[in-house]
Short mmCIF file of C-alpha atoms and ligand atoms in Angstrom, two decimals:
data_model
loop_
_atom_site.label_atom_id
_atom_site.label_comp_id
_atom_site.label_asym_id
_atom_site.label_seq_id
_atom_site.Cartn_x
_atom_site.Cartn_y
_atom_site.Cartn_z
CA MET A 1 -53.79 -88.74 11.73
CA THR A 2 -54.02 -86.46 14.35
CA THR A 3 -57.00 -85.20 15.75
CA ILE A 4 -57.41 -81.28 17.03
CA ARG A 5 -59.58 -78.88 18.12
CA GLY A 6 -59.12 -75.46 16.41
CA TRP A 7 -58.63 -73.69 13.71
CA CYS A 8 -57.19 -74.77 10.18
CA PRO A 9 -58.61 -78.35 9.92
CA GLY A 10 -57.06 -80.65 6.23
CA ALA A 11 -57.73 -83.64 5.17
CA LEU A 12 -54.78 -85.52 6.89
CA ARG A 13 -55.36 -83.38 9.51
CA PRO A 14 -59.66 -83.27 10.80
CA MET A 15 -60.90 -81.24 13.01
CA ALA A 16 -63.86 -82.40 15.94
CA GLY A 17 -66.50 -80.41 14.88
CA GLY A 18 -70.27 -81.47 16.34
CA ASP A 19 -71.67 -84.24 14.52
CA GLY A 20 -68.54 -85.97 13.61
CA LEU A 21 -65.25 -84.85 11.92
CA ILE A 22 -64.94 -82.09 9.51
CA LEU A 23 -62.39 -82.68 6.78
CA ARG A 24 -61.14 -80.12 5.21
CA ILE A 25 -59.92 -80.73 0.55
CA ARG A 26 -57.37 -78.05 -0.98
CA PRO A 27 -58.07 -79.09 -4.57
CA HIS A 28 -55.03 -78.17 -7.00
CA ALA A 29 -55.26 -74.65 -8.16
CA GLY A 30 -58.68 -74.00 -7.24
CA ARG A 31 -60.20 -76.81 -10.07
CA LEU A 32 -62.27 -79.79 -9.11
CA SER A 33 -61.85 -82.25 -12.39
CA VAL A 34 -65.31 -84.02 -12.86
CA ALA A 35 -64.21 -87.06 -11.21
CA GLN A 36 -62.69 -85.39 -8.57
CA ALA A 37 -66.27 -83.38 -8.03
CA GLN A 38 -68.16 -86.50 -8.36
CA GLY A 39 -65.91 -88.41 -5.77
CA ILE A 40 -66.34 -85.27 -3.51
CA ALA A 41 -69.65 -85.76 -4.16
CA ASP A 42 -69.92 -89.77 -3.12
CA LEU A 43 -67.53 -88.66 -0.14
CA ALA A 44 -70.03 -86.08 1.26
CA ALA A 45 -73.24 -88.47 0.81
CA GLN A 46 -71.62 -91.85 2.10
CA HIS A 47 -69.65 -90.81 4.37
CA GLY A 48 -69.98 -87.24 5.28
CA ASN A 49 -73.81 -85.57 6.57
CA GLY A 50 -74.22 -85.20 2.78
CA TRP A 51 -73.33 -81.71 1.97
CA ILE A 52 -70.26 -79.87 1.25
CA ASP A 53 -68.72 -75.91 2.78
CA LEU A 54 -66.78 -73.85 0.23
CA GLY A 55 -65.18 -71.58 2.54
CA SER A 56 -63.53 -68.00 2.12
CA ARG A 57 -60.06 -69.93 0.95
CA ALA A 58 -61.99 -71.89 -2.04
CA SER A 59 -61.47 -74.91 -0.14
CA LEU A 60 -64.08 -77.83 0.44
CA GLN A 61 -65.18 -79.42 3.72
CA LEU A 62 -66.98 -82.21 4.54
CA ARG A 63 -68.51 -82.64 7.93
CA GLY A 64 -69.94 -85.68 10.04
CA ILE A 65 -66.90 -87.84 8.58
CA ALA A 66 -67.31 -90.92 11.57
CA ALA A 67 -63.53 -91.44 12.78
CA ASP A 68 -63.72 -94.84 11.22
CA GLY A 69 -64.44 -94.51 8.33
CA LEU A 70 -61.68 -91.78 8.05
CA PRO A 71 -59.04 -94.44 6.45
CA GLN A 72 -61.73 -95.10 3.46
CA VAL A 73 -62.23 -91.45 2.85
CA HIS A 74 -58.01 -90.85 2.61
CA ALA A 75 -57.98 -93.46 0.38
CA ARG A 76 -60.69 -92.45 -2.01
CA LEU A 77 -58.88 -88.90 -1.36
CA SER A 78 -55.83 -90.42 -2.44
CA ALA A 79 -56.67 -91.59 -5.76
CA LEU A 80 -58.73 -88.62 -6.06
CA GLY A 81 -55.12 -86.97 -6.13
CA LEU A 82 -56.76 -84.93 -3.46
CA LEU A 83 -54.13 -85.93 -0.91
CA ASP A 84 -51.06 -84.60 0.00
CA PRO A 85 -48.28 -86.54 0.88
CA ASP A 86 -48.24 -86.03 5.03
CA GLU A 87 -49.63 -82.92 7.38
CA THR A 88 -46.90 -80.40 6.55
CA SER A 89 -47.12 -80.46 2.78
CA GLU A 90 -50.88 -80.25 3.73
CA ALA A 91 -50.51 -77.46 5.82
CA ARG A 92 -48.11 -75.60 3.92
CA ARG A 93 -49.48 -75.48 0.72
CA ASN A 94 -52.17 -72.46 1.11
CA ILE A 95 -52.49 -70.81 -2.18
CA LEU A 96 -55.62 -69.38 -3.24
CA THR A 97 -55.93 -69.13 -6.92
CA THR A 98 -57.72 -67.04 -9.54
CA PRO A 99 -60.69 -68.20 -10.79
CA VAL A 100 -60.55 -66.43 -14.13
CA TRP A 101 -57.74 -67.67 -15.38
CA ASP A 102 -57.14 -68.60 -19.43
CA GLY A 103 -54.35 -70.70 -20.79
CA PRO A 104 -51.96 -72.52 -18.89
CA GLU A 105 -49.52 -69.92 -17.03
CA THR A 106 -51.91 -70.23 -13.91
CA PRO A 107 -52.20 -73.33 -13.27
CA ALA A 108 -48.09 -73.66 -14.05
CA LEU A 109 -47.33 -70.99 -10.97
CA VAL A 110 -49.66 -72.45 -8.96
CA ALA A 111 -47.42 -76.28 -9.80
CA ALA A 112 -44.14 -74.06 -9.88
CA LEU A 113 -45.57 -73.11 -6.42
CA GLU A 114 -46.12 -76.05 -4.90
CA THR A 115 -42.82 -77.55 -5.95
CA ALA A 116 -41.24 -74.49 -4.21
CA LEU A 117 -42.88 -74.61 -1.21
CA ALA A 118 -40.90 -77.45 -0.08
CA ALA A 119 -38.25 -75.11 0.62
CA ALA A 120 -40.32 -72.91 2.45
CA PRO A 121 -39.80 -72.11 6.12
CA PRO A 122 -42.12 -73.01 8.64
CA LEU A 123 -44.86 -70.26 8.52
CA PRO A 124 -47.52 -69.57 10.53
CA PRO A 125 -51.11 -71.48 9.96
CA LYS A 126 -52.64 -68.83 8.18
CA PHE A 127 -49.63 -67.62 6.15
CA GLY A 128 -51.23 -68.11 2.43
CA PHE A 129 -50.03 -67.50 -0.92
CA ALA A 130 -52.32 -66.37 -3.59
CA VAL A 131 -52.19 -66.75 -7.85
CA ASP A 132 -53.37 -64.33 -8.48
CA THR A 133 -52.78 -64.02 -12.31
CA GLY A 134 -55.69 -63.89 -14.24
CA PRO A 135 -56.47 -60.70 -16.75
CA TRP A 136 -56.93 -58.79 -13.96
CA ALA A 137 -56.28 -59.19 -10.36
CA VAL A 138 -59.23 -60.29 -8.06
CA LEU A 139 -58.35 -61.53 -5.55
CA GLY A 140 -57.17 -58.18 -3.46
CA GLY A 141 -60.06 -58.70 -0.69
CA ALA A 142 -59.37 -62.30 -0.20
CA SER A 143 -56.94 -63.37 2.57
CA ALA A 144 -52.92 -64.02 1.56
CA ASP A 145 -50.24 -62.71 2.30
CA ILE A 146 -47.64 -63.42 -0.35
CA ARG A 147 -49.32 -62.47 -3.91
CA ILE A 148 -48.15 -63.35 -7.45
CA GLU A 149 -50.20 -60.72 -9.70
CA ARG A 150 -51.41 -59.58 -12.81
CA GLY A 151 -49.29 -56.02 -13.45
CA THR A 152 -49.73 -54.04 -16.36
CA ASP A 153 -46.35 -54.95 -18.11
CA GLY A 154 -45.93 -58.95 -16.63
CA LEU A 155 -46.17 -60.82 -13.54
CA ILE A 156 -45.78 -59.01 -9.88
CA LEU A 157 -44.97 -60.20 -6.73
CA ARG A 158 -46.24 -58.32 -3.90
CA ALA A 159 -46.16 -59.07 -0.08
CA ASP A 160 -49.75 -58.32 1.17
CA GLY A 161 -50.10 -54.79 2.99
CA MET A 162 -47.60 -53.00 -0.22
CA GLU A 163 -49.46 -51.72 -2.40
CA ARG A 164 -46.95 -52.27 -5.33
CA GLY A 165 -44.78 -55.41 -6.30
CA GLU A 166 -41.48 -56.61 -8.11
CA ALA A 167 -41.50 -57.38 -11.41
CA VAL A 168 -41.45 -61.15 -11.88
CA THR A 169 -41.18 -64.13 -14.34
CA PRO A 170 -43.65 -67.01 -14.65
CA ALA A 171 -39.65 -68.58 -14.64
CA SER A 172 -38.80 -66.83 -11.56
CA ALA A 173 -42.25 -66.22 -9.60
CA ALA A 174 -42.42 -68.96 -7.40
CA HIS A 175 -38.62 -69.30 -6.42
CA ARG A 176 -39.35 -65.21 -5.48
CA ALA A 177 -42.84 -66.29 -3.65
CA VAL A 178 -40.52 -68.16 -1.31
CA GLY A 179 -37.49 -65.53 -0.99
CA LEU A 180 -40.50 -63.48 0.49
CA ALA A 181 -41.46 -65.83 2.48
CA HIS A 182 -38.37 -66.48 4.25
CA TRP A 183 -37.73 -62.98 4.39
CA PHE A 184 -40.85 -62.79 6.19
CA ALA A 185 -39.91 -65.44 8.51
CA ALA A 186 -36.70 -63.69 9.09
CA ARG A 187 -38.52 -60.67 10.79
CA ARG A 188 -41.57 -62.00 11.60
CA GLY A 189 -41.34 -61.73 15.75
CA ALA A 190 -44.27 -62.98 17.38
CA GLU A 191 -46.30 -61.90 13.96
CA THR A 192 -48.12 -64.09 12.29
CA ARG A 193 -49.25 -61.78 9.08
CA MET A 194 -47.68 -59.97 6.41
CA ALA A 195 -49.94 -57.07 6.25
CA PRO A 196 -49.31 -55.76 10.03
CA LEU A 197 -45.72 -56.58 9.42
CA ILE A 198 -45.42 -54.03 6.82
CA ALA A 199 -47.42 -51.87 8.45
CA SER A 200 -45.36 -52.02 11.00
CA GLY A 201 -42.37 -50.51 8.62
CA ALA A 202 -41.09 -53.40 7.78
CA THR A 203 -40.17 -53.22 3.56
CA PRO A 204 -39.71 -55.99 1.38
CA PRO A 205 -36.08 -56.14 0.15
CA ARG A 206 -36.57 -55.87 -3.70
CA ALA A 207 -37.84 -53.03 -5.70
CA ALA A 208 -41.95 -52.70 -5.33
CA THR A 209 -43.03 -50.31 -7.76
CA LEU A 210 -45.52 -51.80 -10.16
CA PRO A 211 -49.25 -52.25 -8.71
CA PRO A 212 -50.96 -54.52 -9.29
CA LEU A 213 -53.85 -54.62 -12.68
CA THR A 214 -56.99 -54.74 -10.91
CA GLY A 215 -60.65 -55.84 -11.88
CA PRO A 216 -63.79 -56.85 -11.09
CA ALA A 217 -64.47 -60.51 -9.53
CA PRO A 218 -66.84 -62.26 -11.27
CA GLN A 219 -70.68 -62.45 -10.36
CA PRO A 220 -73.39 -65.51 -10.27
CA GLY A 221 -74.39 -65.71 -14.04
CA PRO A 222 -72.34 -66.19 -17.36
CA THR A 223 -68.84 -65.31 -17.30
CA ALA A 224 -66.24 -65.80 -19.85
CA GLN A 225 -64.49 -69.12 -18.12
CA GLY A 226 -68.40 -70.25 -17.91
CA LEU A 227 -71.32 -70.05 -15.61
CA CYS A 228 -70.60 -68.72 -12.12
CA LEU A 229 -73.16 -69.99 -9.74
CA ALA A 230 -73.40 -69.03 -6.11
CA LEU A 231 -74.20 -71.30 -2.92
CA PRO A 232 -76.44 -69.93 -0.52
CA PHE A 233 -74.65 -70.16 2.56
CA GLY A 234 -71.41 -71.66 0.91
CA GLN A 235 -72.99 -75.09 1.09
CA MET A 236 -74.42 -77.56 -2.05
CA ALA A 237 -75.96 -80.90 -1.57
CA ALA A 238 -74.22 -83.92 -2.57
CA ASP A 239 -76.67 -83.99 -5.52
CA THR A 240 -75.49 -80.81 -6.52
CA LEU A 241 -72.35 -81.37 -6.51
CA HIS A 242 -72.99 -84.19 -8.54
CA MET A 243 -75.20 -81.90 -10.92
CA LEU A 244 -72.59 -79.22 -11.71
CA ALA A 245 -69.99 -81.87 -12.69
CA VAL A 246 -70.67 -81.44 -16.38
CA ALA A 247 -67.15 -80.28 -16.53
CA PRO A 248 -64.35 -78.92 -14.89
CA LEU A 249 -65.10 -76.63 -11.20
CA ARG A 250 -63.38 -73.46 -10.37
CA LEU A 251 -63.34 -72.54 -6.61
CA THR A 252 -64.14 -68.97 -5.65
CA PRO A 253 -63.59 -67.42 -2.48
CA TRP A 254 -66.81 -65.94 -2.81
CA ARG A 255 -68.33 -68.90 -1.98
CA SER A 256 -69.74 -69.86 -5.70
CA VAL A 257 -68.41 -72.06 -8.49
CA ILE A 258 -67.55 -71.61 -12.20
CA VAL A 259 -68.35 -74.25 -14.24
CA GLU A 260 -65.68 -74.37 -16.71
CA GLY A 261 -66.73 -73.65 -20.49
CA VAL A 262 -70.72 -73.91 -20.02
CA ALA A 263 -72.86 -70.74 -20.30
CA GLN A 264 -76.10 -72.11 -19.09
CA LEU A 265 -77.42 -75.05 -16.72
CA PRO A 266 -81.19 -75.84 -15.17
CA ALA A 267 -82.51 -73.23 -12.37
CA HIS A 268 -81.73 -75.64 -9.28
CA PRO A 269 -83.40 -74.05 -5.53
CA GLY A 270 -79.49 -74.72 -4.16
CA LEU A 271 -77.34 -72.28 -6.54
CA ILE A 272 -77.57 -68.92 -7.28
CA ALA A 273 -77.00 -67.69 -10.42
CA ASP A 274 -78.88 -64.30 -9.95
CA PRO A 275 -75.89 -61.12 -8.36
CA ALA A 276 -79.54 -59.95 -7.20
CA ASP A 277 -81.33 -63.00 -5.35
CA PRO A 278 -81.29 -61.82 -1.56
CA ARG A 279 -79.32 -64.41 -0.24
CA LEU A 280 -76.40 -63.34 -1.44
CA ARG A 281 -76.55 -60.54 1.66
CA VAL A 282 -76.45 -62.56 4.80
CA VAL A 283 -73.89 -64.74 5.81
CA ALA A 284 -74.22 -67.22 8.97
CA CYS A 285 -72.00 -69.97 9.83
CA THR A 286 -73.00 -73.49 10.71
CA GLY A 287 -74.93 -72.95 13.56
CA ALA A 288 -77.28 -75.34 15.66
CA PRO A 289 -77.51 -77.97 15.85
CA GLY A 290 -74.06 -79.16 13.55
CA CYS A 291 -71.47 -77.13 15.55
CA ALA A 292 -71.76 -78.11 19.21
CA ALA A 293 -70.16 -73.98 20.06
CA ALA A 294 -73.64 -72.65 18.59
CA SER A 295 -76.72 -71.98 20.71
CA VAL A 296 -78.59 -70.78 18.12
CA ALA A 297 -80.08 -72.31 14.68
CA THR A 298 -78.47 -69.57 12.28
CA ARG A 299 -79.60 -70.12 8.52
CA ALA A 300 -83.22 -70.50 9.16
CA LEU A 301 -83.15 -67.33 10.32
CA ALA A 302 -80.89 -65.77 7.72
CA LEU A 303 -82.85 -66.95 5.28
CA ARG A 304 -86.11 -65.24 6.60
CA LEU A 305 -84.24 -62.04 7.39
CA ALA A 306 -82.22 -61.89 4.01
CA PRO A 307 -85.54 -60.42 1.69
CA LEU A 308 -85.44 -57.31 4.49
CA VAL A 309 -81.66 -56.45 4.02
CA PRO A 310 -81.48 -53.92 1.18
CA PRO A 311 -79.16 -54.75 -2.26
CA GLY A 312 -75.62 -53.31 -0.92
CA GLY A 313 -76.40 -54.43 2.65
CA LEU A 314 -74.71 -57.07 4.51
CA LEU A 315 -76.22 -59.18 7.46
CA HIS A 316 -74.06 -61.58 9.37
CA VAL A 317 -75.92 -64.64 11.69
CA SER A 318 -72.77 -65.99 13.47
CA GLY A 319 -74.22 -69.29 15.64
CA CYS A 320 -71.52 -67.78 18.77
CA ALA A 321 -69.03 -64.81 18.92
CA LYS A 322 -66.25 -66.75 16.94
CA GLY A 323 -67.94 -65.60 13.92
CA CYS A 324 -66.16 -68.02 11.63
CA ALA A 325 -68.31 -67.41 8.15
CA HIS A 326 -67.29 -63.71 7.95
CA PRO A 327 -64.35 -62.60 10.26
CA ARG A 328 -64.31 -59.17 9.41
CA ALA A 329 -66.84 -56.23 10.95
CA ALA A 330 -70.32 -56.18 8.34
CA PRO A 331 -73.01 -53.63 8.69
CA LEU A 332 -74.52 -55.98 10.64
CA THR A 333 -74.48 -58.93 12.64
CA LEU A 334 -76.69 -60.98 15.33
CA THR A 335 -74.53 -63.18 17.73
CA GLY A 336 -75.90 -66.15 18.97
CA ARG A 337 -75.73 -66.03 23.15
CA ALA A 338 -77.42 -69.07 25.53
CA GLY A 339 -80.02 -69.37 22.97
CA ARG A 340 -80.72 -65.55 22.34
CA PHE A 341 -79.26 -62.83 19.86
CA ASP A 342 -76.24 -59.77 20.32
CA LEU A 343 -76.85 -57.51 17.86
CA ILE A 344 -73.26 -55.33 16.57
CA ARG A 345 -74.17 -52.41 14.08
CA GLY A 346 -70.66 -51.67 11.88
CA GLY A 347 -68.43 -54.32 14.22
CA THR A 348 -67.46 -58.19 14.04
CA ALA A 349 -69.22 -61.36 16.20
CA ALA A 350 -67.08 -61.02 19.14
CA ASP A 351 -67.04 -56.77 19.22
CA PRO A 352 -69.74 -55.40 22.01
CA PRO A 353 -73.30 -54.92 21.26
CA GLY A 354 -75.71 -52.28 20.31
CA ALA A 355 -78.71 -54.38 21.48
CA THR A 356 -78.66 -58.21 23.96
CA ASP A 357 -80.46 -60.83 24.93
CA LEU A 358 -82.90 -60.77 21.80
CA ALA A 359 -85.29 -63.17 21.16
CA ALA A 360 -85.61 -64.67 17.24
CA ASP A 361 -88.94 -64.34 16.23
CA THR A 362 -88.18 -60.34 17.27
CA LEU A 363 -85.65 -59.69 14.22
CA PRO A 364 -87.47 -59.95 11.34
CA GLN A 365 -89.61 -56.44 13.01
CA LEU A 366 -86.53 -55.10 14.37
CA ILE A 367 -85.10 -55.32 10.93
CA ARG A 368 -87.62 -54.23 9.16
CA GLY A 369 -88.77 -51.43 11.46
CA HIS A 370 -85.90 -49.89 12.35
CA LEU A 371 -82.60 -51.01 10.79
CA ALA A 372 -83.32 -52.02 7.17
CA PRO A 373 -82.40 -48.37 6.18
CA ARG A 374 -79.14 -48.09 8.12
CA LEU A 375 -77.63 -51.45 6.85
S1 SF4 B 401 -68.94 -68.63 14.93
FE1 SF4 B 401 -70.47 -70.76 14.45
S2 SF4 B 401 -69.60 -72.31 13.89
FE2 SF4 B 401 -68.29 -70.87 14.15
S3 SF4 B 401 -67.32 -71.88 16.23
FE3 SF4 B 401 -69.37 -70.59 16.77
S4 SF4 B 401 -71.00 -71.37 16.43
FE4 SF4 B 401 -69.70 -72.51 15.37
#
């Protein structure tokens, strides 16, 4: 086991956090069986801080794991079928799966891709794949470099950054995806992601003539695959996960889960079933005291400010300039610095602020009085 500081922790390669180790778990095909969900809830309660985080790549994080409890956690994850054989396999299995699949095709494609990745070249840590083969593609806005998608007439393989992809079949898709990874690796130079390489003028080797068939991503509420429930800040308590484990769970990259085949569950304060819930208009990282890099508490503030954010707006409250919870630009960002906040409009947490050194208790008035109409 290697303990590292930095990005991309895994289950076998935890990251040091402010309150213990952080383990990231990538369920196969983004789906948890009932037993796996219960097992992860138990691990969070018994070895972690009692919470489970769902990330923007539909992976789960356990935080606050003590180093001496790690062997037990690994043994349980292994028994649940959630531990890769080694760090290399774990790092390579960077696959985002659509949560809106029906039938056996999508899980079979993911399994084939997992197998085919054994022949993949070394790839940069964040380089990843998307299997977006539901009735239509929904993951276009989520981070991935090589995408297997639904086209109008069968499957396509698309390099991120290209508008169109090449035709593939269920039998050829995984092999071709790895072929495209080799093409990237041979040309990338210092580039770490596919889209900038494409933007620089590189063109994938096979004719890319077919656009993906795109459609809406699932919103909180009933869906064709089951009940979709968003998690405030992408976080749920172990008890909440136990409550959800009445059926297999599909994890989404939008910090929500779909409870497969279930139409209704009792209302729960830790779950969002209404797409108009103001908590969906704020994102916030762990902040203080959970993250050692933070000088401010983030989530309590974000909850206070959420009702002031107009529908369609987004407020990002970040504990520091790293912007973990929302690496992209947001209409409005509050970045913690030395116990106070900088305010950035239309940028990331690291962009130059328009106002600095703001006290937390002045922010509601600032947002209510001046900022909300322009969010
Ligand atoms: S953005 Fe938040 S979670 Fe990420 S390092 Fe900074 S304080 Fe920690």
